[in-house]
N, CA, C and O atoms as CSV, one atom per row, in Angstrom:
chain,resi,resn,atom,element,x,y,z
A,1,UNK,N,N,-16.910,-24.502,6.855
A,1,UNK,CA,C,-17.062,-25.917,6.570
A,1,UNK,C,C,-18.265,-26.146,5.665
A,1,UNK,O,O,-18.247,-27.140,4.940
A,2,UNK,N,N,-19.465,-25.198,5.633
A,2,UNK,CA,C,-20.927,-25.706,4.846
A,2,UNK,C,C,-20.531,-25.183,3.549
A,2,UNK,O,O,-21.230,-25.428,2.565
A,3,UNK,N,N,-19.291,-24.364,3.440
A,3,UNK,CA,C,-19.088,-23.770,2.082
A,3,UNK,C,C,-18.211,-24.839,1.408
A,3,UNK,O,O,-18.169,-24.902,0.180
A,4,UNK,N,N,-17.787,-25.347,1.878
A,4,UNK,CA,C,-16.451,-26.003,1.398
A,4,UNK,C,C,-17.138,-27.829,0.819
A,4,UNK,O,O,-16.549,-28.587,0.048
A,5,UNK,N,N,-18.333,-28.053,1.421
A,5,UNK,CA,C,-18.821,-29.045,1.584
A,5,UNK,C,C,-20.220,-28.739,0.204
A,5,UNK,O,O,-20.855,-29.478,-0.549
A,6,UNK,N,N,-20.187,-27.676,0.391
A,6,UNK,CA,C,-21.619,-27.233,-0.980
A,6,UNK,C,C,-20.901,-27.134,-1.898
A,6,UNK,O,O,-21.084,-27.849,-2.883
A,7,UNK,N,N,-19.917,-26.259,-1.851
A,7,UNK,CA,C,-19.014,-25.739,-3.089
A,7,UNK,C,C,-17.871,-26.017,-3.715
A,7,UNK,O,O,-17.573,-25.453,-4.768
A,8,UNK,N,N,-16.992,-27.048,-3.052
A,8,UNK,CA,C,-15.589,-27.253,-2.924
A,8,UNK,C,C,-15.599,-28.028,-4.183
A,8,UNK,O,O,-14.741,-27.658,-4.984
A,9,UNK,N,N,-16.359,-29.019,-4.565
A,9,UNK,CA,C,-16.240,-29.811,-6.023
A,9,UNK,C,C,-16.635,-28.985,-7.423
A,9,UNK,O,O,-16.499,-29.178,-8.631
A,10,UNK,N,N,-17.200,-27.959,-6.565
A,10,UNK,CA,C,-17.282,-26.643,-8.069
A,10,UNK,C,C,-16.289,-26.181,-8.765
A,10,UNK,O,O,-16.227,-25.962,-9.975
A,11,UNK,N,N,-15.203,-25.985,-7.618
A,11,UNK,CA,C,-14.171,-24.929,-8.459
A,11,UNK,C,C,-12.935,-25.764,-8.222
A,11,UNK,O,O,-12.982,-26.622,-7.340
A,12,UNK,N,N,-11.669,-25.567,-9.034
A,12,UNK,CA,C,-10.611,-26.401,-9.089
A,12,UNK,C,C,-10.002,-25.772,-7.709
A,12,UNK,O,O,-9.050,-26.507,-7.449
A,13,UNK,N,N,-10.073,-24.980,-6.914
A,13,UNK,CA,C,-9.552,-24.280,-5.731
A,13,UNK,C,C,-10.526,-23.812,-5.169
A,13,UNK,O,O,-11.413,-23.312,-5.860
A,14,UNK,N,N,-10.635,-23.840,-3.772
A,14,UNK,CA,C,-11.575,-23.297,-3.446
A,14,UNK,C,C,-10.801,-22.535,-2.014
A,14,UNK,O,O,-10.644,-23.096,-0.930
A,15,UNK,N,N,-10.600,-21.852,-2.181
A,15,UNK,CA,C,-9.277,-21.031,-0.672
A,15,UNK,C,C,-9.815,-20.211,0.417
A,15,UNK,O,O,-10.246,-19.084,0.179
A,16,UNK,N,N,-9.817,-20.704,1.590
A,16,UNK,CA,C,-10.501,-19.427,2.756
A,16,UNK,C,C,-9.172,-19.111,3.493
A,16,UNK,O,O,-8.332,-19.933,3.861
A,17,UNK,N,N,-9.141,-17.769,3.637
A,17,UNK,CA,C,-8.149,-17.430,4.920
A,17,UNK,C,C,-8.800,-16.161,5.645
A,17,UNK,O,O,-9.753,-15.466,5.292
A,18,UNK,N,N,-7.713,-16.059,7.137
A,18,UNK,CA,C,-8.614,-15.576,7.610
A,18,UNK,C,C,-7.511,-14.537,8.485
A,18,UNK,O,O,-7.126,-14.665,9.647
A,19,UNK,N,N,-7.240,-13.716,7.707
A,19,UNK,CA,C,-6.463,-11.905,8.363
A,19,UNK,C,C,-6.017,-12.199,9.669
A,19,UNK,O,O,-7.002,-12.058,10.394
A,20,UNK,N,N,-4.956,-12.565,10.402
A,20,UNK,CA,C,-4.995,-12.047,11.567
A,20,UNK,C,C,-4.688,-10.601,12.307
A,20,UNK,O,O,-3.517,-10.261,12.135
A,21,UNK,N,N,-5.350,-9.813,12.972
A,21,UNK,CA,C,-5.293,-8.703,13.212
A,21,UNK,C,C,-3.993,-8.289,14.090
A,21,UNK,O,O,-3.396,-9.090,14.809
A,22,UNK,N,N,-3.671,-7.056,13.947
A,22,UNK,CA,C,-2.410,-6.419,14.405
A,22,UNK,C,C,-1.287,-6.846,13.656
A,22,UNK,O,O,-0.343,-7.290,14.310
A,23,UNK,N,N,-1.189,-6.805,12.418
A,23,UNK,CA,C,0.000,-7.531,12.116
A,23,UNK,C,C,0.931,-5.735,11.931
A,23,UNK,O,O,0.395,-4.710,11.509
A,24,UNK,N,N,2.468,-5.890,12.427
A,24,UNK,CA,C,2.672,-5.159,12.328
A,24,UNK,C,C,3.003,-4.259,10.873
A,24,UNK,O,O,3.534,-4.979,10.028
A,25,UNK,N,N,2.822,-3.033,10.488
A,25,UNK,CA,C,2.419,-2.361,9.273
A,25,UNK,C,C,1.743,-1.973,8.486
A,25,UNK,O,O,1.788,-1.131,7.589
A,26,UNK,N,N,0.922,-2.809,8.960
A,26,UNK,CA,C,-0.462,-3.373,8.297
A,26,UNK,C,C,-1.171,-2.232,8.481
A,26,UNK,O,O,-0.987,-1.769,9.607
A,27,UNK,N,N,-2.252,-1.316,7.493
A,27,UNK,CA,C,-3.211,-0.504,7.908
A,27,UNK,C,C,-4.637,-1.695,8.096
A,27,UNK,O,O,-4.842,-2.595,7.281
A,28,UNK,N,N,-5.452,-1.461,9.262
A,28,UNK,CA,C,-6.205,-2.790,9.255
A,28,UNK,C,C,-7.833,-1.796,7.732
A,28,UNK,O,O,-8.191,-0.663,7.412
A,29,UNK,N,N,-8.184,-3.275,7.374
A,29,UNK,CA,C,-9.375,-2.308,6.651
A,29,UNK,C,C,-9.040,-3.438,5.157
A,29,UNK,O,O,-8.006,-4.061,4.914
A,30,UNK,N,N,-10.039,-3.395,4.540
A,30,UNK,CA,C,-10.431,-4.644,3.199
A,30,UNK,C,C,-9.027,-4.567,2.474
A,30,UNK,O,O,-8.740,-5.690,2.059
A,31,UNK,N,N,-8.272,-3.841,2.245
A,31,UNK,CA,C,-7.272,-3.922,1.400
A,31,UNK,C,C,-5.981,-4.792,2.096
A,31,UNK,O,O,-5.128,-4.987,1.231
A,32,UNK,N,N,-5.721,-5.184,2.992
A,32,UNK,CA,C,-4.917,-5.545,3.910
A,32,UNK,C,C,-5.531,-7.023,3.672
A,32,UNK,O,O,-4.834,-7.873,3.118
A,33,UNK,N,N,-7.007,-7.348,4.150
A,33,UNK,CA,C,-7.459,-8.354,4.290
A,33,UNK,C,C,-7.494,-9.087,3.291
A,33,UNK,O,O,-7.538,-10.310,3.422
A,34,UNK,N,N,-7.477,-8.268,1.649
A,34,UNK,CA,C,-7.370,-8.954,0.332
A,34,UNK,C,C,-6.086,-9.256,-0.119
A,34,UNK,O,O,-5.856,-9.843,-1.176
A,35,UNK,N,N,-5.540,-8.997,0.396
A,35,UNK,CA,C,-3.671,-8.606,-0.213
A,35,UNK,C,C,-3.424,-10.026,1.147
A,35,UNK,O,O,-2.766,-11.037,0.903
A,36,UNK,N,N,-3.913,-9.837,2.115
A,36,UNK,CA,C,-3.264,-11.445,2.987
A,36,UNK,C,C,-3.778,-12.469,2.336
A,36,UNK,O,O,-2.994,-13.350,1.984
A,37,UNK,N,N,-5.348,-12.616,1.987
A,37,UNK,CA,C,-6.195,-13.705,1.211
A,37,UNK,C,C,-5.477,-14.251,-0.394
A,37,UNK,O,O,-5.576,-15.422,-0.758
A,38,UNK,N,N,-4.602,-12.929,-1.419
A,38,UNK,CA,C,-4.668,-13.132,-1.948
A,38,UNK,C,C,-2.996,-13.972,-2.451
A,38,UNK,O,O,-2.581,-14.554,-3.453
A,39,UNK,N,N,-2.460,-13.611,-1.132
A,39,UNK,CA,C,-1.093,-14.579,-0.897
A,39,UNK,C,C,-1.248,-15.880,-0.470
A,39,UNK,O,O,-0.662,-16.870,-0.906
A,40,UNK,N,N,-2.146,-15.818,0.488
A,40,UNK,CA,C,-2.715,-17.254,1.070
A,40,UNK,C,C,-3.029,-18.101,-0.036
A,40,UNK,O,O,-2.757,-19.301,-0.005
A,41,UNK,N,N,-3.714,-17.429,-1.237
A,41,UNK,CA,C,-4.198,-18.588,-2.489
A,41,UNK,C,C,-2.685,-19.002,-3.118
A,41,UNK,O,O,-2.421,-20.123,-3.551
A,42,UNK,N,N,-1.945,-18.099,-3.086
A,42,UNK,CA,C,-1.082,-18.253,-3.980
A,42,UNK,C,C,-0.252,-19.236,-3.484
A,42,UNK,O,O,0.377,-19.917,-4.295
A,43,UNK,N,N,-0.159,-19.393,-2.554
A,43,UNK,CA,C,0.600,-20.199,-1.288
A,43,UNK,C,C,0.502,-21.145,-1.403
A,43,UNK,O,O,1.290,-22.047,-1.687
A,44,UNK,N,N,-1.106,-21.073,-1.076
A,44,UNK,CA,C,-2.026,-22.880,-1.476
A,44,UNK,C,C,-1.505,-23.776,-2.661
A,44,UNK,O,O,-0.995,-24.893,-2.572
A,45,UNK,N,N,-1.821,-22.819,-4.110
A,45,UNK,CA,C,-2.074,-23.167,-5.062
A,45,UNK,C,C,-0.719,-23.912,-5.604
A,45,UNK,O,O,-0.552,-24.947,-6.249
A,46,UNK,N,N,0.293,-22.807,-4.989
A,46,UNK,CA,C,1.937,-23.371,-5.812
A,46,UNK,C,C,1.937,-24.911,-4.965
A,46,UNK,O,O,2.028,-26.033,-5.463
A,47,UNK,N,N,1.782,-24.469,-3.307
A,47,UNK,CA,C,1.677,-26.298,-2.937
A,47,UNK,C,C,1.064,-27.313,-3.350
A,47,UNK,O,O,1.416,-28.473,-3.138
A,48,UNK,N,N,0.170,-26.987,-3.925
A,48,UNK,CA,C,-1.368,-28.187,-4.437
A,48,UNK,C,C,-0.513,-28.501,-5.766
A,48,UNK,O,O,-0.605,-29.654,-6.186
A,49,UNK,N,N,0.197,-27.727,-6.376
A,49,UNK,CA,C,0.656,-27.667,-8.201
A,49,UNK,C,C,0.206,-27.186,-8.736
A,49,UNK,O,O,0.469,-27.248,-9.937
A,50,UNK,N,N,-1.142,-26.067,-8.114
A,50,UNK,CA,C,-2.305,-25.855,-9.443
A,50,UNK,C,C,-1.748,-24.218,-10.477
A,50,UNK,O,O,-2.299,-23.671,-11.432
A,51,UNK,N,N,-0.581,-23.908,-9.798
A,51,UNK,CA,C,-0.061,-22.824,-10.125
A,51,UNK,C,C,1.849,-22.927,-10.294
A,51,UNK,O,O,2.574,-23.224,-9.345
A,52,UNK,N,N,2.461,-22.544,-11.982
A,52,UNK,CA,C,3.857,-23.160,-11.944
A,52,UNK,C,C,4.783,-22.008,-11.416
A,52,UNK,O,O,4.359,-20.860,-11.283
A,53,UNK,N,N,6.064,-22.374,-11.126
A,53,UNK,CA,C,7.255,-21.201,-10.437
A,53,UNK,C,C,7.875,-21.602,-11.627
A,53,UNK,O,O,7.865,-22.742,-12.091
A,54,UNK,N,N,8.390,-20.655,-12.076
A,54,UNK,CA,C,9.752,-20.686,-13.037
A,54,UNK,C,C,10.388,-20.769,-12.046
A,54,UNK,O,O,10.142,-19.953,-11.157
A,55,UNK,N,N,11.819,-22.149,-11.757
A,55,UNK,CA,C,12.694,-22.256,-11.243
A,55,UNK,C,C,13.786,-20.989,-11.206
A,55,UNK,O,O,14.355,-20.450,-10.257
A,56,UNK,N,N,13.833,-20.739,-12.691
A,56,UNK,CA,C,15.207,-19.915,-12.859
A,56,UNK,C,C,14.816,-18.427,-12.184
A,56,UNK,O,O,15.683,-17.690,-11.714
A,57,UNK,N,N,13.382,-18.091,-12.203
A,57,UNK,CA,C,13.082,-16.599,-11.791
A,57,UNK,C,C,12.267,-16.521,-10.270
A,57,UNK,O,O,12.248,-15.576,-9.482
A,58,UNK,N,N,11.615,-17.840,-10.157
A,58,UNK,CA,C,10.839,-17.903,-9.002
A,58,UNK,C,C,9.748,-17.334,-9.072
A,58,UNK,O,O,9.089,-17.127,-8.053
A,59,UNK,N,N,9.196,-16.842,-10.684
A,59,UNK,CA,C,7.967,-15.573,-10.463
A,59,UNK,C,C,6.872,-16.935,-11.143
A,59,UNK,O,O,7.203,-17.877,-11.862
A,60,UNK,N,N,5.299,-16.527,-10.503
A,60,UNK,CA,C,4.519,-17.112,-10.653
A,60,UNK,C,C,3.940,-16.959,-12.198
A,60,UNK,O,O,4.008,-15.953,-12.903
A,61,UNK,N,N,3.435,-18.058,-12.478
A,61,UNK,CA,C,2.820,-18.178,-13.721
A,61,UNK,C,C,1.288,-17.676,-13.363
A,61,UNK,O,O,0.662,-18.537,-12.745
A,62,UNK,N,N,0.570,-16.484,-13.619
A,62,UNK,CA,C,-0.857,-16.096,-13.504
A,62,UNK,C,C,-1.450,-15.701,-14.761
A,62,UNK,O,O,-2.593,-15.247,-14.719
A,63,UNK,N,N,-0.646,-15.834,-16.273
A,63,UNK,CA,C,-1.817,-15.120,-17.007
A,63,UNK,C,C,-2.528,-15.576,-17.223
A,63,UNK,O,O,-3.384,-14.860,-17.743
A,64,UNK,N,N,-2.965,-17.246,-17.072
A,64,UNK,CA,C,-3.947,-17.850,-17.167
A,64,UNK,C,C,-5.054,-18.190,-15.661
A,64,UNK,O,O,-5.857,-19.122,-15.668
A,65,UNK,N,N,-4.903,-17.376,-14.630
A,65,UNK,CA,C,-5.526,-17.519,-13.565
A,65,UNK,C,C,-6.320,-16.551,-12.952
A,65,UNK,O,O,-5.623,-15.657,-12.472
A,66,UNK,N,N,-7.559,-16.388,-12.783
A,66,UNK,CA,C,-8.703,-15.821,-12.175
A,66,UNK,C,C,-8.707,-15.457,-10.564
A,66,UNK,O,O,-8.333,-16.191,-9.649
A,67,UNK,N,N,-9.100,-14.461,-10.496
A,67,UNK,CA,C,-9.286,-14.717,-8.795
A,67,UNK,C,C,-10.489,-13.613,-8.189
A,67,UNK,O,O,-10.420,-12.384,-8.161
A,68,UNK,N,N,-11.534,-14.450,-7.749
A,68,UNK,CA,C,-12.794,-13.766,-7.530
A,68,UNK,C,C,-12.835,-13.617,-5.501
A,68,UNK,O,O,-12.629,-14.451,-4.619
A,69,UNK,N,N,-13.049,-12.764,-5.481
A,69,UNK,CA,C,-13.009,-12.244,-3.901
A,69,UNK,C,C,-14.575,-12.048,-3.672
A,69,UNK,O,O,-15.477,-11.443,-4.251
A,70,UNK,N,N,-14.449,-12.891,-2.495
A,70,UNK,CA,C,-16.439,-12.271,-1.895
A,70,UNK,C,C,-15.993,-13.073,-0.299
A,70,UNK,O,O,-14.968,-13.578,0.158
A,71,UNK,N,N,-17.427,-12.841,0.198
A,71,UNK,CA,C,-17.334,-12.950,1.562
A,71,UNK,C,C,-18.597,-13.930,1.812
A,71,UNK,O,O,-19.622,-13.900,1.130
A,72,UNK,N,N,-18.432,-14.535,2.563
A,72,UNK,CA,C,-19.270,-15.814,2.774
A,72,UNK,C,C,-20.535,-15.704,2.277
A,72,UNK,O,O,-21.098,-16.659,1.742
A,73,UNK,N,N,-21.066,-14.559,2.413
A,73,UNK,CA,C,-22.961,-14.236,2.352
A,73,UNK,C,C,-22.748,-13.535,1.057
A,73,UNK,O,O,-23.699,-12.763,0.933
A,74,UNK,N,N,-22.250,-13.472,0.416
A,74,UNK,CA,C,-21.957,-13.030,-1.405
A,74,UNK,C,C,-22.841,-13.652,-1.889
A,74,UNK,O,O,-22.698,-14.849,-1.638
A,75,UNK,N,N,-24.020,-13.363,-2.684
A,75,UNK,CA,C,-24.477,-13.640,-3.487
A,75,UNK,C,C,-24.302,-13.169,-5.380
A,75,UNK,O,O,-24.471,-12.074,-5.918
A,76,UNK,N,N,-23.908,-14.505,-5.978
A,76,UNK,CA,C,-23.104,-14.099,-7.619
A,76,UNK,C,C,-24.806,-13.408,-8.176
A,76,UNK,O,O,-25.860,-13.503,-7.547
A,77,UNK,N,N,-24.575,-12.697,-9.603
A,77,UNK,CA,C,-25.613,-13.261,-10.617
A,77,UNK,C,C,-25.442,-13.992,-11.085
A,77,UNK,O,O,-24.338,-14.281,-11.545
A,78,UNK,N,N,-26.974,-14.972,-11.245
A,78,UNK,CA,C,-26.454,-16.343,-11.981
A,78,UNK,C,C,-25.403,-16.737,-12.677
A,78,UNK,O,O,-24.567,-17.600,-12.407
A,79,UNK,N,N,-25.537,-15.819,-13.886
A,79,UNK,CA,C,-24.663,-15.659,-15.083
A,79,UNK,C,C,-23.156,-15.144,-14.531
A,79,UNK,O,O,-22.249,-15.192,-15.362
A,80,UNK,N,N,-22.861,-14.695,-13.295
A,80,UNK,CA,C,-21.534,-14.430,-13.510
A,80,UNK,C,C,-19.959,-15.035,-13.816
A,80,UNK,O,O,-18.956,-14.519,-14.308
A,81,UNK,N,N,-20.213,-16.174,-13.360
A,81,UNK,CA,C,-18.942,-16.785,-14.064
A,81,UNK,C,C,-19.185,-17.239,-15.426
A,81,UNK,O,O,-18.199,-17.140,-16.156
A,82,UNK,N,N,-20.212,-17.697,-15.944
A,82,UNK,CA,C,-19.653,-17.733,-17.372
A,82,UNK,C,C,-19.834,-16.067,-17.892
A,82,UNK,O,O,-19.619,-15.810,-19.076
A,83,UNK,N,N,-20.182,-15.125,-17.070
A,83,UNK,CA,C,-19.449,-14.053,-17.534
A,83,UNK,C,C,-18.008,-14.015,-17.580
A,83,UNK,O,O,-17.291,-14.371,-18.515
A,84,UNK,N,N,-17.710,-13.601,-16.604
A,84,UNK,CA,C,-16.361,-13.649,-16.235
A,84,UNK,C,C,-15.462,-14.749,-16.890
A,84,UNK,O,O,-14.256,-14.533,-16.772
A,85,UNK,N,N,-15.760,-15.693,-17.444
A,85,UNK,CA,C,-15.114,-16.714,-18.375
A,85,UNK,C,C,-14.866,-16.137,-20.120
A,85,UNK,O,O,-14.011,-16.417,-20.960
A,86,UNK,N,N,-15.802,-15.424,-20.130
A,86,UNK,CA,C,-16.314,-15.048,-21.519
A,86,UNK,C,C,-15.013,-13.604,-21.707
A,86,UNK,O,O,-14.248,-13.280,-22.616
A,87,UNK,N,N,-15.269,-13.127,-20.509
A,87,UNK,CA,C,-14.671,-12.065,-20.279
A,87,UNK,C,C,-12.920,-12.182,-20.601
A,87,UNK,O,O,-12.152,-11.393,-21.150
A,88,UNK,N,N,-12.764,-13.183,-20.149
A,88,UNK,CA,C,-11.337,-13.625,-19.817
A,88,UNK,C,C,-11.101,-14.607,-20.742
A,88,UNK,O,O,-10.026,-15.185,-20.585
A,89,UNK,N,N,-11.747,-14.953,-21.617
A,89,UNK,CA,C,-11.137,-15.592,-23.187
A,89,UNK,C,C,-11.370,-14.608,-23.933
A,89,UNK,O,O,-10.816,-14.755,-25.023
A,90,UNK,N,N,-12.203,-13.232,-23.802
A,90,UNK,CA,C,-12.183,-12.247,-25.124
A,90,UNK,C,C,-11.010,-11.224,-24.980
A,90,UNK,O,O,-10.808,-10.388,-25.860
């Protein structure tokens, strides 16, 4: 909630989810936990509109979309998103 309330007018999305454990297949461990987080955005985003479906194929529109992973106590370098901006228009 203190993230969402500091940060939430920063970014056009701002997405938390949260792994539930034992899912069956699942090896548990960060890759599991990024691969659930990173469906959860996608989830969000097609509901909000902020992301389009081609009707005819159903596949998501991402070449224009970013997606930065950290964990609550992440600290950026200053400069990193307009890195990462710079990065992703060159």
């Amino acid at each position: 909630r203190k993230i969402r309330e500091r940060f939430g007018t920063a970014f056009k999305a701002l997405v938390f989810a949260v792994h539930p454990s034992g899912v069956p297949g699942e090896i548990p461990g960060a890759c599991s936990n990024r691969n659930y987080a990173a469906r959860a955005a996608v989830k969000y985003m097609i509901m909000k509109g902020l992301l389009e479906v081609d009707p005819a194929t159903k596949e998501v529109e991402l070449d224009f979309t970013t997606c930065t992973v950290c964990d609550a106590d992440t600290t950026f370098y200053y400069r990193y998103f307009e890195n990462l901006s710079w990065c992703f228009l060159n």
